[in-house]
CSV table of C-alpha atoms in Angstrom, one decimal:
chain,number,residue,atom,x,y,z
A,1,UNK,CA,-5.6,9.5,18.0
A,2,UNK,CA,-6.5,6.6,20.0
A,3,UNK,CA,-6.1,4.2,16.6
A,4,UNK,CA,-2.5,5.5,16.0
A,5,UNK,CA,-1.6,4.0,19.8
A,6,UNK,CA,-4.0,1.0,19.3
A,7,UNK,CA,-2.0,0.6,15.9
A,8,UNK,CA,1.5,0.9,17.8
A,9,UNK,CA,0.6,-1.7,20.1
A,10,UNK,CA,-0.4,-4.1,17.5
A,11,UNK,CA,2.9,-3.5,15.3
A,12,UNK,CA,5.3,-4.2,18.3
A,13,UNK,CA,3.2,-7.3,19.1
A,14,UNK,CA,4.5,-10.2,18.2
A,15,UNK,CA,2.2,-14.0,16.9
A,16,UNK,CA,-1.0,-11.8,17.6
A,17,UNK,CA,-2.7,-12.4,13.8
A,18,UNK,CA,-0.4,-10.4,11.7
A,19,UNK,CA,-0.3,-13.6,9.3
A,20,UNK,CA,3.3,-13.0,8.4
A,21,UNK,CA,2.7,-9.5,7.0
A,22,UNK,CA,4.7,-7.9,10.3
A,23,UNK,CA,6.9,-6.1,7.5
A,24,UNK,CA,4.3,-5.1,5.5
A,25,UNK,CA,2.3,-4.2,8.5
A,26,UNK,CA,5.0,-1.9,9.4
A,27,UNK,CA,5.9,-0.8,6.0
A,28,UNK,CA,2.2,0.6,5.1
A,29,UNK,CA,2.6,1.9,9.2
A,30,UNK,CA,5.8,3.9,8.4
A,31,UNK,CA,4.9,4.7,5.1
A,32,UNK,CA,1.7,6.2,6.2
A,33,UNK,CA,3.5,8.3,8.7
A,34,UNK,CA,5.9,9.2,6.6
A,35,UNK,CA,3.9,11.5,4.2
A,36,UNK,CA,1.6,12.1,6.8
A,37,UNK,CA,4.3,14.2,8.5
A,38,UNK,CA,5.5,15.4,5.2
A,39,UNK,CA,2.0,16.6,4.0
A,40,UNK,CA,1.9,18.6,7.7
A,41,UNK,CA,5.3,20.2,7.0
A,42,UNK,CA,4.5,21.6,3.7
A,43,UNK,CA,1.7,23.6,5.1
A,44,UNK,CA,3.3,27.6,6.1
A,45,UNK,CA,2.4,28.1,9.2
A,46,UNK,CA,2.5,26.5,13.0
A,47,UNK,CA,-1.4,27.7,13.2
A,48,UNK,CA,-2.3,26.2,10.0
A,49,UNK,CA,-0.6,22.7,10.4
A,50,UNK,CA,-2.5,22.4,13.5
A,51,UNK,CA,-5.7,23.2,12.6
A,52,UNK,CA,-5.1,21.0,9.7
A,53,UNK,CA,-4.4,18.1,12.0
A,54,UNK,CA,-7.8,18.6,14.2
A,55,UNK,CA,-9.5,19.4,11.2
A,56,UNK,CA,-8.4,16.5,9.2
A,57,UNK,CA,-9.4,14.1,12.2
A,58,UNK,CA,-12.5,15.6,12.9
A,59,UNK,CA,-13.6,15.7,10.0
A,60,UNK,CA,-12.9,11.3,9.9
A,61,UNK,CA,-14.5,11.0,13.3
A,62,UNK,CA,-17.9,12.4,11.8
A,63,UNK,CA,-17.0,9.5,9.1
A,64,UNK,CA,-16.5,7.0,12.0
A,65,UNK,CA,-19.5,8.1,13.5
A,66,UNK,CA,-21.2,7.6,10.5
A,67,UNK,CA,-19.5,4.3,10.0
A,68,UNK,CA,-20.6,2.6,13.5
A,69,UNK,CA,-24.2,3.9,12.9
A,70,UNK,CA,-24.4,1.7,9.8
A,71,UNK,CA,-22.7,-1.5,10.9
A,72,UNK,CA,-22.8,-1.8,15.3
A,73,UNK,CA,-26.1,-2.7,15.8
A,74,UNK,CA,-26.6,-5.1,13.1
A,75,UNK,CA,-25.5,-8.9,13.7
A,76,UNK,CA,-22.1,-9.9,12.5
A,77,UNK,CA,-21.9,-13.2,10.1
A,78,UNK,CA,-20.1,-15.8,12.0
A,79,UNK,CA,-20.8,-19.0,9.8
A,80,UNK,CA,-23.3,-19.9,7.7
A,81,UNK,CA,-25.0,-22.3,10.7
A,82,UNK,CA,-25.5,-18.8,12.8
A,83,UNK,CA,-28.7,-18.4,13.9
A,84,UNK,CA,-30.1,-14.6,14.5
A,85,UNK,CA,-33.1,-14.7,16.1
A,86,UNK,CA,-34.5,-18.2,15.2
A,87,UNK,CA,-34.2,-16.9,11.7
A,88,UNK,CA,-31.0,-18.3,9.5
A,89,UNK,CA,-28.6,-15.7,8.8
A,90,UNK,CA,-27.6,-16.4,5.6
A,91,UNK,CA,-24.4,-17.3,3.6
A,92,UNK,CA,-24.9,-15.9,0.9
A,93,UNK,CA,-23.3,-12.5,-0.2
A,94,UNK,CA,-26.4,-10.4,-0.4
A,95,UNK,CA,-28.7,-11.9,2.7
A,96,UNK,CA,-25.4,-11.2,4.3
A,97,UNK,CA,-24.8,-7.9,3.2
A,98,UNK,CA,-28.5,-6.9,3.8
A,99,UNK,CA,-28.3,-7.9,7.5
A,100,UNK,CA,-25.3,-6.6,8.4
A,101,UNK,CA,-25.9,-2.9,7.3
A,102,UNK,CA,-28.5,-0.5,8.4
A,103,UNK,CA,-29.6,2.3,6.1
A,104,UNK,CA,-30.0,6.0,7.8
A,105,UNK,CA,-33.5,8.0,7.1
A,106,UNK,CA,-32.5,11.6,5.9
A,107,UNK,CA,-33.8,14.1,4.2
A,108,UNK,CA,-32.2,15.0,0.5
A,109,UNK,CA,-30.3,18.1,1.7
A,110,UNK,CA,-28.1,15.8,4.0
A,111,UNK,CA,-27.2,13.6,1.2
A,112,UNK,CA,-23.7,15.6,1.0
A,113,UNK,CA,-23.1,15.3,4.8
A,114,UNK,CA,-23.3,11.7,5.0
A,115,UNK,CA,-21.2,11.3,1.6
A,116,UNK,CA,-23.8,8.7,0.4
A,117,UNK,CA,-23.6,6.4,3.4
A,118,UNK,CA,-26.5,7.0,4.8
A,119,UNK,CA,-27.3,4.1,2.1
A,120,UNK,CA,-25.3,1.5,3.9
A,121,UNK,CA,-27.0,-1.8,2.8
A,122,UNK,CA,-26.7,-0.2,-1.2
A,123,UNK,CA,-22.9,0.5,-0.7
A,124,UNK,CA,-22.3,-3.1,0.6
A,125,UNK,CA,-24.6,-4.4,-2.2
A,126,UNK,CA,-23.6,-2.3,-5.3
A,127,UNK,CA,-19.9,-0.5,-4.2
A,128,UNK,CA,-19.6,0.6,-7.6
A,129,UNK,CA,-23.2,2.5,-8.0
A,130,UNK,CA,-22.6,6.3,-7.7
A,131,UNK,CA,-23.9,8.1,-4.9
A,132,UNK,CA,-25.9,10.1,-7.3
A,133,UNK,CA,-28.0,7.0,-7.7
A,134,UNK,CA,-28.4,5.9,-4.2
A,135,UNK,CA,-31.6,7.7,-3.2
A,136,UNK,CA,-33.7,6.1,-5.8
A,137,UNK,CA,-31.9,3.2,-6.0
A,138,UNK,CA,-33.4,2.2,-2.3
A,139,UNK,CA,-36.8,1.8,-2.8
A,140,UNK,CA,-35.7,-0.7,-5.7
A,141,UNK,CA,-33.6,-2.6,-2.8
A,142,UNK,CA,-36.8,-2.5,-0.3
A,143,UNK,CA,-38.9,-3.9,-2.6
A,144,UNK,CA,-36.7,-6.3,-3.6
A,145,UNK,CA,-36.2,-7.3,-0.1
A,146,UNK,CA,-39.6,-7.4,1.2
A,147,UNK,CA,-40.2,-10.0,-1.9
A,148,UNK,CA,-37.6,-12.5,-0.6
A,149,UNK,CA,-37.9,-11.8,3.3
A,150,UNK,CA,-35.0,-10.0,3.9
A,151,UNK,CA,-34.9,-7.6,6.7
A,152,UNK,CA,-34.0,-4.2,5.6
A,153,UNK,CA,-33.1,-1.9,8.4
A,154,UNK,CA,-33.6,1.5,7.9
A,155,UNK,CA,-34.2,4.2,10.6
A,156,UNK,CA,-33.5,7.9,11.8
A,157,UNK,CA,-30.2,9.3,12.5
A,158,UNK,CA,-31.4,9.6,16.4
A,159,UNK,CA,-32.8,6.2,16.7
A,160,UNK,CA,-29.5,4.5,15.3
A,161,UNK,CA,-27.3,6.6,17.6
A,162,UNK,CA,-30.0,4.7,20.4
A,163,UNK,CA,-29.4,0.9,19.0
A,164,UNK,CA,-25.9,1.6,18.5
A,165,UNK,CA,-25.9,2.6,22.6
A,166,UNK,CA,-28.2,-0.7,23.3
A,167,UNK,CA,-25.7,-2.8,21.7
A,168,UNK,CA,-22.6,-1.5,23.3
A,169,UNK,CA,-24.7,-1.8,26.5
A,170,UNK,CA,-25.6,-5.3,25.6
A,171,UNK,CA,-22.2,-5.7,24.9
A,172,UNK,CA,-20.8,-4.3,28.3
A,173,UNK,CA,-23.2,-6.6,30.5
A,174,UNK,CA,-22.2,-9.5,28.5
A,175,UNK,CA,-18.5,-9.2,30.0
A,176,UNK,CA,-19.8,-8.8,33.9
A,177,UNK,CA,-19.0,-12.6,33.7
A,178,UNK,CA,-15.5,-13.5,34.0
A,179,UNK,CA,-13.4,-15.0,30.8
A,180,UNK,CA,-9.7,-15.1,29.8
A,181,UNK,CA,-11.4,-13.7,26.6
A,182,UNK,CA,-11.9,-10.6,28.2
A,183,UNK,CA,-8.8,-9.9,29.3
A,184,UNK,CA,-7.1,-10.7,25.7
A,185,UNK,CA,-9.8,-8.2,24.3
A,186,UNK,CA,-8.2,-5.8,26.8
A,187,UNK,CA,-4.3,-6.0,26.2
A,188,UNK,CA,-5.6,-2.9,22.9
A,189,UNK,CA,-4.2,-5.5,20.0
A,190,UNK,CA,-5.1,-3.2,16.8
């Protein structure tokens, strides 16, 4: 529930990056809302409407979780002059795409729990390939990085879930220095 205030905060913002979209911003906002409470209501009962609610978003935080395994703690492209490690992170659509994405290790039976995104790097690089095809599609996109260099990441569910709590760590002792940038990334602007 924490997005619906976060997104509140950014829609009665004003100048804060909405690029001249506030009424479209707030359109899609409304809009969403708007069948959101619908869909609810057209559900019988008080108990059912309810557990449709948690249901609906706990079922998109086990997405989210997913979502932040693949992508927190891999670099983020900020130009193609970055550099990642004394290594040039690339500017290119598929150097980027394959750094930027980390692949989780799990065994066949799982594929349905993680909806296919367990294969992270392959969705970035190939949205349009089924999930039927992702399993042996990877070993293709190993091999194919190992030739040029590229550093696939690909690990178990548990160690992710440890990188992703070293980089928000990382992350947290960065801002024990003081910067007006810190407080802007406070004021919760979407």
């Amino acid at each position: 529930f924490n997005l619906y205030i976060q997104s509140v905060l950014f829609l009665v913002k004003t100048n804060d990056g909405h690029g001249k979209r506030e009424k479209l911003n707030m359109a899609a906002f409304v809009g969403y809302f708007g069948w959101f409470i619908l869909l609810v209501f057209s559900i019988p009962t008080w108990f059912e409407r309810v557990a449709f609610v948690l249901l609906s978003h706990a079922v998109a935080g086990l997405l989210n979780v997913q979502i932040t395994l693949s992508h927190f703690p891999r670099p983020i492209f900020d130009s193609p002059n970055k550099e990642d490690g004394g290594v040039k992170y690339g500017g290119d659509f598929y150097t980027r795409n394959v750094i930027a994405s980390l692949d989780v290790e799990c065994p066949t039976y799982l594929d349905w729990f993680h909806g296919g995104l367990q294969f992270q790097t392959l969705h970035h690089l190939y949205p349009r390939l089924g999930r039927e095809h992702l399993r042996k599609t990877e070993p293709l996109i190993a091999s194919l990085c190992k030739k040029h260099s590229l550093p696939y990441s690909r690990m178990s569910f548990i160690k992710g879930n440890m990188e992703v709590c070293k980089t928000l760590k990382d992350a947290a002792l960065k801002v024990r220095t003081w910067s007006p940038l810190i407080y802007e990334s406070m004021c919760a602007q979407g």
